[in-house]
Coordinates of C-alpha atoms in Angstrom, one line a residue:
X1 CA -12.3 57.1 11.2
X2 CA -12.0 53.9 12.1
X3 CA -8.2 53.6 12.5
X4 CA -7.9 50.2 12.4
X5 CA -9.8 49.9 8.9
X6 CA -7.8 49.8 5.6
X7 CA -8.8 53.2 3.4
X8 CA -8.3 53.7 -0.6
X9 CA -7.4 57.5 -1.2
X10 CA -9.5 58.3 -4.3
X11 CA -10.5 60.7 -6.4
X12 CA -14.4 62.0 -6.6
X13 CA -14.1 65.1 -7.7
X14 CA -17.1 64.2 -9.9
X15 CA -18.7 61.0 -10.9
X16 CA -20.7 60.0 -14.9
X17 CA -23.0 60.6 -15.2
X18 CA -38.7 59.4 -10.6
X19 CA -38.1 55.6 -9.2
X20 CA -41.6 54.2 -9.6
X21 CA -44.4 54.7 -6.9
X22 CA -46.6 51.9 -5.9
X23 CA -44.8 51.0 -2.7
X24 CA -46.9 48.0 -0.1
X25 CA -47.3 48.4 3.1
X26 CA -44.6 46.6 5.1
X27 CA -44.8 43.3 6.8
X28 CA -43.5 39.8 7.4
X29 CA -43.1 37.6 4.3
X30 CA -43.6 33.8 5.3
X31 CA -40.4 32.3 5.9
X32 CA -38.5 31.6 2.6
X33 CA -40.6 34.1 0.7
X34 CA -39.4 37.1 -1.1
X35 CA -39.5 40.7 0.3
X36 CA -42.1 42.8 -1.1
X37 CA -40.8 45.8 -2.3
X38 CA -42.4 48.7 0.3
X39 CA -42.1 51.8 1.9
X40 CA -41.3 53.0 6.1
X41 CA -44.0 54.9 5.8
X42 CA -42.4 58.2 7.0
X43 CA -41.6 61.8 6.3
X44 CA -39.3 61.1 3.0
X45 CA -40.9 61.9 -0.5
X46 CA -40.9 59.1 -3.0
X47 CA -37.4 60.9 -4.5
X48 CA -35.2 62.3 -1.8
X49 CA -33.6 60.7 0.8
X50 CA -31.4 61.5 3.7
X51 CA -29.0 58.6 3.2
X52 CA -28.7 56.0 0.9
X53 CA -27.6 52.2 0.7
X54 CA -26.7 50.7 -2.8
X55 CA -27.4 46.8 -2.0
X56 CA -29.5 44.5 -0.4
X57 CA -27.5 41.9 0.7
X58 CA -27.1 40.9 4.9
X59 CA -24.6 43.9 4.8
X60 CA -26.5 46.0 3.1
X61 CA -29.8 45.5 5.0
X62 CA -27.6 45.2 8.0
X63 CA -26.1 48.8 8.0
X64 CA -29.6 50.0 6.9
X65 CA -30.8 48.8 10.2
X66 CA -28.4 49.5 12.5
X67 CA -28.5 53.9 10.9
X68 CA -32.4 54.1 11.2
X69 CA -32.3 52.5 15.2
X70 CA -29.4 55.5 15.6
X71 CA -31.1 58.4 13.8
X72 CA -34.8 57.6 13.3
X73 CA -35.2 61.4 12.1
X74 CA -33.6 60.9 8.8
X75 CA -34.5 59.0 6.0
X76 CA -32.5 56.1 4.6
X77 CA -33.5 54.1 1.2
X78 CA -31.9 50.8 0.2
X79 CA -32.0 50.5 -3.5
X80 CA -31.2 46.9 -4.6
X81 CA -31.3 46.0 -8.7
X82 CA -32.9 42.7 -8.3
X83 CA -36.4 41.8 -7.8
X84 CA -36.0 40.4 -4.6
X85 CA -33.1 41.1 -1.4
X86 CA -30.6 38.9 -0.7
X87 CA -30.4 36.5 -3.8
X88 CA -26.8 36.2 -4.7
X89 CA -23.9 35.9 -1.5
X90 CA -26.4 36.1 1.0
X91 CA -28.3 33.5 -0.6
X92 CA -26.0 31.2 -1.9
X93 CA -24.0 30.8 0.3
X94 CA -23.2 27.5 3.5
X95 CA -25.2 28.8 5.9
X96 CA -22.6 28.1 8.7
X97 CA -22.3 30.6 11.4
X98 CA -18.4 31.0 11.9
X99 CA -16.8 31.0 15.2
X100 CA -13.3 33.2 14.1
X101 CA -10.8 30.3 14.6
X102 CA -9.2 31.1 11.8
X103 CA -8.3 34.7 11.3
X104 CA -5.3 36.9 12.5
X105 CA -5.3 37.3 16.4
X106 CA -5.9 40.9 17.2
X107 CA -7.9 41.5 13.3
X108 CA -10.7 43.4 12.8
X109 CA -12.1 40.0 10.7
X110 CA -11.2 37.6 14.1
X111 CA -13.0 40.5 16.5
X112 CA -15.9 41.2 14.2
X113 CA -16.4 37.6 13.5
X114 CA -16.6 36.4 17.4
X115 CA -18.4 39.3 18.0
X116 CA -20.5 39.1 15.0
X117 CA -21.2 35.5 15.9
X118 CA -22.9 36.4 19.3
X119 CA -24.9 38.4 17.5
X120 CA -26.5 36.2 15.5
X121 CA -27.4 33.6 17.6
X122 CA -29.0 36.6 20.1
X123 CA -30.8 37.6 17.2
X124 CA -31.8 34.8 15.6
X125 CA -33.1 33.8 19.7
X126 CA -35.2 37.5 20.1
X127 CA -36.4 37.0 16.5
X128 CA -37.5 33.6 16.5
X129 CA -35.7 32.3 13.8
X130 CA -34.3 28.7 13.7
X131 CA -30.7 27.9 14.3
X132 CA -28.9 24.9 14.7
X133 CA -25.3 25.3 17.2
X134 CA -24.1 21.7 15.7
X135 CA -20.7 22.4 16.3
X136 CA -17.7 21.7 13.8
X137 CA -15.0 19.6 13.6
X138 CA -11.4 21.0 12.3
X139 CA -9.8 17.5 11.6
X140 CA -6.1 16.8 10.8
X141 CA -6.3 13.1 8.7
X142 CA -2.0 13.2 8.0
X143 CA 0.7 13.6 10.6
X144 CA 1.8 16.7 9.2
X145 CA -1.0 18.7 9.2
X146 CA -0.7 18.5 13.2
X147 CA 1.2 20.9 13.9
X148 CA -0.5 23.3 11.9
X149 CA -4.0 22.3 13.8
X150 CA -2.1 22.8 17.0
X151 CA -1.1 26.1 15.6
X152 CA -4.6 27.0 14.6
X153 CA -5.9 25.9 18.1
X154 CA -3.5 28.3 19.6
X155 CA -5.2 30.7 17.2
X156 CA -8.7 30.4 18.2
X157 CA -7.6 30.5 21.7
X158 CA -6.1 34.1 21.4
X159 CA -9.3 35.4 19.2
X160 CA -11.6 34.3 22.2
X161 CA -13.1 31.7 21.1
X162 CA -15.4 29.5 22.9
X163 CA -15.1 25.9 23.9
X164 CA -12.5 25.0 21.9
X165 CA -10.5 22.1 22.8
X166 CA -8.2 19.4 21.5
X167 CA -9.5 16.1 20.7
X168 CA -8.0 12.7 19.8
X169 CA -8.9 9.9 17.5
X170 CA -11.9 8.4 19.9
X171 CA -13.3 11.3 20.6
X172 CA -13.7 12.3 17.1
X173 CA -15.7 9.0 16.9
X174 CA -17.7 10.5 19.5
X175 CA -18.8 13.5 17.6
X176 CA -18.5 12.0 14.6
X177 CA -19.3 8.5 14.4
X178 CA -18.2 7.7 10.5
X179 CA -15.1 9.9 10.4
X180 CA -11.7 9.4 10.7
X181 CA -9.1 11.5 11.8
X182 CA -5.7 11.7 13.8
X183 CA -6.3 14.4 16.1
X184 CA -9.0 17.2 15.3
X185 CA -10.1 20.7 17.1
X186 CA -13.7 20.4 18.4
X187 CA -15.1 24.1 17.7
X188 CA -19.0 24.2 19.7
X189 CA -20.0 27.1 19.0
X190 CA -20.5 26.7 15.6
X191 CA -23.5 27.0 13.8
X192 CA -25.8 26.9 10.7
X193 CA -28.8 29.2 10.0
X194 CA -30.8 30.7 6.7
X195 CA -29.1 33.9 6.0
X196 CA -31.6 34.4 3.3
X197 CA -34.3 34.1 6.3
X198 CA -32.1 36.8 8.9
X199 CA -31.5 39.3 6.0
X200 CA -35.1 39.6 5.4
X201 CA -36.0 40.1 8.8
X202 CA -33.2 43.0 8.9
X203 CA -34.8 44.1 5.9
X204 CA -38.4 43.9 7.9
X205 CA -36.8 45.4 11.2
X206 CA -35.5 48.8 9.1
X207 CA -38.8 49.0 7.0
X208 CA -41.1 48.9 10.6
X209 CA -38.7 51.8 11.6
X210 CA -39.4 53.8 8.6
X211 CA -36.8 53.0 6.1
X212 CA -37.9 52.1 2.4
X213 CA -36.5 49.4 0.3
X214 CA -36.3 49.9 -3.3
X215 CA -36.0 46.8 -6.1
X216 CA -35.9 46.7 -9.7
X217 CA -32.8 49.8 -9.2
X218 CA -30.2 48.4 -10.9
X219 CA -27.7 52.1 -10.4
X220 CA -26.2 53.2 -13.6
X221 CA -25.2 57.1 -12.9
X222 CA -24.0 58.7 -9.7
X223 CA -23.4 62.2 -9.8
X224 CA -23.8 66.0 -8.2
X225 CA -27.0 67.5 -8.8
X226 CA -26.8 70.6 -11.6
X227 CA -30.3 72.2 -10.6
X228 CA -31.4 73.3 -6.9
X229 CA -34.6 71.4 -6.7
X230 CA -34.9 72.0 -3.2
X231 CA -32.6 74.2 -1.1
X232 CA -32.6 74.0 2.9
X233 CA -32.0 77.0 5.5
X234 CA -28.7 77.5 4.7
X235 CA -29.0 78.3 0.7
X236 CA -27.3 74.9 0.5
X237 CA -29.0 72.1 -2.0
X238 CA -30.9 69.5 0.8
X239 CA -30.6 66.9 -1.9
X240 CA -27.0 67.1 -4.0
X241 CA -26.7 63.5 -5.4
X242 CA -28.5 62.0 -8.0
X243 CA -28.4 58.1 -8.4
X244 CA -29.9 56.8 -11.9
X245 CA -30.9 53.7 -12.9
X246 CA -30.7 51.9 -15.9
X247 CA -34.5 52.6 -16.8
X248 CA -33.4 56.7 -16.5
X249 CA -35.2 56.6 -13.2
X250 CA -34.1 59.1 -10.1
X251 CA -33.1 58.9 -6.1
X252 CA -32.1 62.3 -5.2
X253 CA -30.2 61.8 -1.6
X254 CA -27.9 63.9 1.0
X255 CA -25.2 60.9 1.1
X256 CA -24.7 57.0 0.3
X257 CA -23.3 54.1 1.2
X258 CA -22.6 51.4 -1.3
X259 CA -22.2 47.7 0.1
X260 CA -22.5 46.6 -3.2
X261 CA -21.0 42.9 -3.1
X262 CA -20.0 41.1 -6.4
X263 CA -20.0 45.2 -8.1
X264 CA -18.4 47.0 -5.0
X265 CA -15.7 48.4 -7.7
X266 CA -18.0 49.1 -10.5
X267 CA -20.2 51.4 -8.4
X268 CA -17.2 53.0 -6.6
X269 CA -15.4 53.6 -10.4
X270 CA -19.8 55.2 -11.3
X271 CA -18.5 57.8 -8.5
X272 CA -15.1 58.7 -9.7
X273 CA -13.6 56.9 -7.1
X274 CA -10.2 54.0 -6.7
X275 CA -11.2 51.5 -9.7
X276 CA -8.8 49.0 -7.4
X277 CA -9.2 46.6 -5.7
X278 CA -10.9 44.7 -8.5
X279 CA -13.5 42.1 -7.6
X280 CA -12.8 38.8 -9.0
X281 CA -15.7 36.5 -9.2
X282 CA -15.0 33.0 -8.2
X283 CA -17.3 30.4 -8.2
X284 CA -17.7 27.5 -5.5
X285 CA -19.3 24.1 -6.4
X286 CA -21.1 21.6 -3.8
X287 CA -22.4 18.3 -4.0
X288 CA -24.9 17.2 -2.3
X289 CA -25.1 13.7 0.0
X290 CA -28.0 11.8 -1.2
X291 CA -30.8 12.1 1.8
X292 CA -30.5 7.9 2.6
X293 CA -26.5 9.0 3.5
X294 CA -27.4 12.0 5.5
X295 CA -26.8 10.1 9.0
X296 CA -23.0 9.8 7.4
X297 CA -22.5 14.0 9.2
X298 CA -23.9 15.3 11.7
X299 CA -22.2 18.8 12.0
X300 CA -19.9 20.4 10.1
X301 CA -16.6 18.5 9.3
X302 CA -14.0 21.1 8.1
X303 CA -9.9 20.3 6.6
X304 CA -6.9 21.7 8.6
X305 CA -6.5 24.8 6.4
X306 CA -3.2 25.1 4.1
X307 CA -1.9 28.6 4.3
X308 CA -0.2 28.0 1.2
X309 CA -3.3 28.0 -0.7
X310 CA -6.1 30.7 -0.3
X311 CA -9.5 29.1 0.6
X312 CA -10.4 26.9 3.1
X313 CA -10.6 23.6 1.6
X314 CA -14.1 21.4 1.1
X315 CA -15.7 20.2 4.0
X316 CA -19.0 18.7 5.2
X317 CA -21.7 21.7 5.8
X318 CA -25.4 20.4 7.5
X319 CA -27.9 22.3 6.2
X320 CA -31.2 23.7 8.3
X321 CA -33.3 21.7 5.9
X322 CA -31.5 18.4 7.2
X323 CA -29.8 18.1 3.5
X324 CA -25.8 17.9 3.5
X325 CA -23.6 20.4 1.3
X326 CA -19.9 19.1 0.3
X327 CA -17.3 21.6 -1.0
X328 CA -17.4 24.3 -2.2
X329 CA -14.1 23.7 -4.6
X330 CA -13.2 27.3 -5.4
X331 CA -13.0 28.1 -9.7
X332 CA -12.7 31.3 -11.4
X333 CA -16.5 32.6 -12.5
X334 CA -16.0 34.2 -16.0
X335 CA -19.5 35.6 -15.1
X336 CA -20.3 37.9 -11.6
X337 CA -23.0 36.3 -11.3
X338 CA -22.2 32.7 -13.0
X339 CA -23.1 29.9 -10.9
X340 CA -23.5 27.9 -13.6
X341 CA -19.8 26.5 -15.6
X342 CA -20.5 28.3 -19.2
X343 CA -21.8 31.3 -17.9
X344 CA -19.8 33.7 -19.4
X345 CA -19.7 37.6 -19.8
X346 CA -17.1 39.3 -22.2
X347 CA -17.1 42.7 -20.4
X348 CA -16.8 40.9 -16.5
X349 CA -13.6 38.4 -18.3
X350 CA -12.2 41.3 -19.4
X351 CA -11.6 43.5 -16.5
X352 CA -10.7 40.0 -14.8
X353 CA -7.7 39.7 -17.6
X354 CA -6.5 43.7 -18.2
X355 CA -7.9 45.3 -14.8
X356 CA -7.4 43.0 -11.8
X357 CA -3.7 41.0 -10.8
X358 CA -5.3 37.4 -11.7
X359 CA -2.4 36.4 -13.7
X360 CA 0.0 37.1 -11.2
X361 CA -2.6 34.8 -9.0
X362 CA -2.7 32.6 -11.4
X363 CA 0.9 31.9 -11.6
X364 CA 1.5 32.0 -7.4
X365 CA -1.0 28.9 -7.5
X366 CA -1.2 27.3 -10.4
X367 CA -1.3 23.6 -9.4
X368 CA -3.8 24.5 -6.6
X369 CA -6.3 25.9 -9.7
X370 CA -5.5 23.0 -11.9
X371 CA -6.3 20.7 -8.8
X372 CA -10.0 23.0 -8.4
X373 CA -10.4 23.0 -11.9
X374 CA -10.2 19.2 -12.5
X375 CA -12.1 18.1 -9.0
X376 CA -14.9 20.5 -10.3
X377 CA -14.7 18.3 -13.6
X378 CA -14.7 15.0 -12.2
X379 CA -16.6 13.9 -9.1
X380 CA -14.1 10.7 -8.3
X381 CA -11.5 13.5 -7.8
X382 CA -14.0 15.2 -4.8
X383 CA -15.3 12.1 -3.8
X384 CA -11.4 10.8 -3.3
X385 CA -10.6 13.6 -0.7
X386 CA -14.3 13.2 0.8
X387 CA -13.0 9.8 1.7
X388 CA -10.1 10.9 3.3
X389 CA -12.6 11.9 6.3
X390 CA -15.7 9.7 5.9
X391 CA -14.4 6.5 4.0
X392 CA -18.3 5.5 3.5
X393 CA -18.9 7.6 0.7
X394 CA -18.8 6.7 -2.9
X395 CA -19.7 8.6 -6.0
X396 CA -22.5 6.9 -6.1
X397 CA -23.8 8.7 -2.6
X398 CA -23.3 12.4 -3.9
X399 CA -25.6 14.7 -6.5
X400 CA -24.3 17.8 -8.4
X401 CA -25.6 20.6 -6.5
X402 CA -26.0 24.2 -6.1
X403 CA -22.8 27.1 -6.5
X404 CA -22.2 30.3 -5.1
X405 CA -19.9 33.0 -6.6
X406 CA -17.4 35.1 -3.9
X407 CA -16.7 38.4 -4.6
X408 CA -13.0 38.3 -3.9
X409 CA -11.0 41.8 -4.1
X410 CA -7.7 41.6 -5.4
X411 CA -4.9 43.8 -5.8
X412 CA -2.9 44.7 -8.5
X413 CA 0.0 42.5 -7.7
X414 CA -2.2 39.2 -7.4
X415 CA -3.0 38.9 -4.0
X416 CA -6.0 37.9 -1.7
X417 CA -7.5 41.4 -0.2
X418 CA -8.2 39.8 3.0
X419 CA -9.1 42.8 4.9
X420 CA -12.3 45.3 4.9
X421 CA -11.8 48.4 2.9
X422 CA -13.5 51.2 2.9
X423 CA -13.3 54.1 0.0
X424 CA -14.4 57.3 0.1
X425 CA -12.5 60.8 -1.9
X426 CA -12.5 64.2 -1.9
X427 CA -14.4 66.4 -3.5
X428 CA -18.0 67.3 -3.9
X429 CA -19.1 63.2 -4.0
X430 CA -16.4 62.3 -2.5
X431 CA -17.3 63.6 0.7
X432 CA -20.4 62.5 0.9
X433 CA -20.2 58.6 -0.3
X434 CA -18.9 55.5 1.8
X435 CA -17.9 52.6 -0.2
X436 CA -17.5 49.3 1.3
X437 CA -15.2 47.7 -1.1
X438 CA -14.4 44.7 0.4
X439 CA -16.2 42.8 3.3
X440 CA -14.4 39.5 2.9
X441 CA -15.9 35.9 3.9
X442 CA -17.2 35.2 6.7
X443 CA -19.3 38.9 6.4
X444 CA -22.8 37.1 7.2
X445 CA -21.8 35.7 10.5
X446 CA -19.7 39.3 11.0
X447 CA -22.9 41.4 9.1
X448 CA -24.6 42.8 12.7
X449 CA -20.9 43.4 13.8
X450 CA -20.2 45.2 10.4
X451 CA -23.2 46.9 10.3
X452 CA -22.1 49.1 14.0
X453 CA -19.0 49.5 12.1
X454 CA -20.2 51.2 9.2
X455 CA -23.0 53.2 10.7
X456 CA -19.4 54.3 13.5
X457 CA -18.0 55.2 10.7
X458 CA -21.0 57.2 8.6
X459 CA -21.7 59.2 11.6
X460 CA -18.5 60.5 11.6
X461 CA -17.9 60.8 7.9
X462 CA -21.0 62.4 7.5
X463 CA -21.0 64.2 11.0
X464 CA -25.2 62.9 11.5

């Protein structure tokens, strides 16, 4: 086991209870195009695997890639419920390669982010994936923010973030001519990339190494096989776990790793494991700076974070396509994949109210929540905040943009779970399954580092 990780005790003694053929040959899709359903072309049959990864987002695909590169003789499959890979959290984030400045020194988040950023840059260079190391300014616009800014700078130094420096007003203007501020942290190591393109490249690596990707496979049940279709030489069942989808199609395997993001708690429950922590979806709405105003922003511009509140605040983010995103806010989503304000799912809402600690979180952060809702409804409120940094921006300069939904793990006391959480259990399934219950931001930046940690844990747990 990896001792620094947080684990949940569970009772996975028993869970509740042929996917389609027709794979296409592995090939690299054109940039931005969906990855085809395909196989790696080795020993695995169309229904049995040594290891199955549930979840085709960036963490699941990075983990699958890491496992097959370490264990090339194993048959490994990825199950994804959508038609295409990496379409939810991976495909709806800001695309920032974070430097690791925000996180508690010596924490896993800090270590994995710093390590992960270096690995992402190296990977993109090797694969020819476009990125920009455009840097970031964390800007204090009020005198009271300066002590917090200086403390953040010291934290970044402790975390080993490259190239950090504190700069004054004149140097802020040199970096961002239209940005006002009293003092800022210059983070030159921060960058931007299209994480979906990175994730699809992970998928290509995985498939070329012999891995299988099955899309349109929404997991409904995970259970132990009742019959014995095949046994190994020692008389034990070779593929004792059955994973069944909503269409009644089945996959059999020896071991399971779940990286299910917004559904990580429900997939865990399917296998009879601990229902906590619960996932509470938070929608982040972005605004877009009109193309003729994009000259106002050169790199990432962030506010000084306030430790009293759970999110970083509205910021300016350049994108690989040249656009500028402003945001996001953080409001409760009434559907786990609810990218629009009025998206609603009754089960998701009931789970939020009954199972999670949301009510306690709301009381702890009531004013913050009301302010976020207000900004979500009225553009002028968001613009007023943005003008603290770039006074030239007006309401007429912005448009409503895309949104993402963050899978926020929440404990029963209303605390945001910021640690990485692995969950297994006891019993037949519990000894053969590893749930990645919480891979918090910046999981995309840290994905290659996280995948190495997951591969280590899988190897030790399952004695591969």
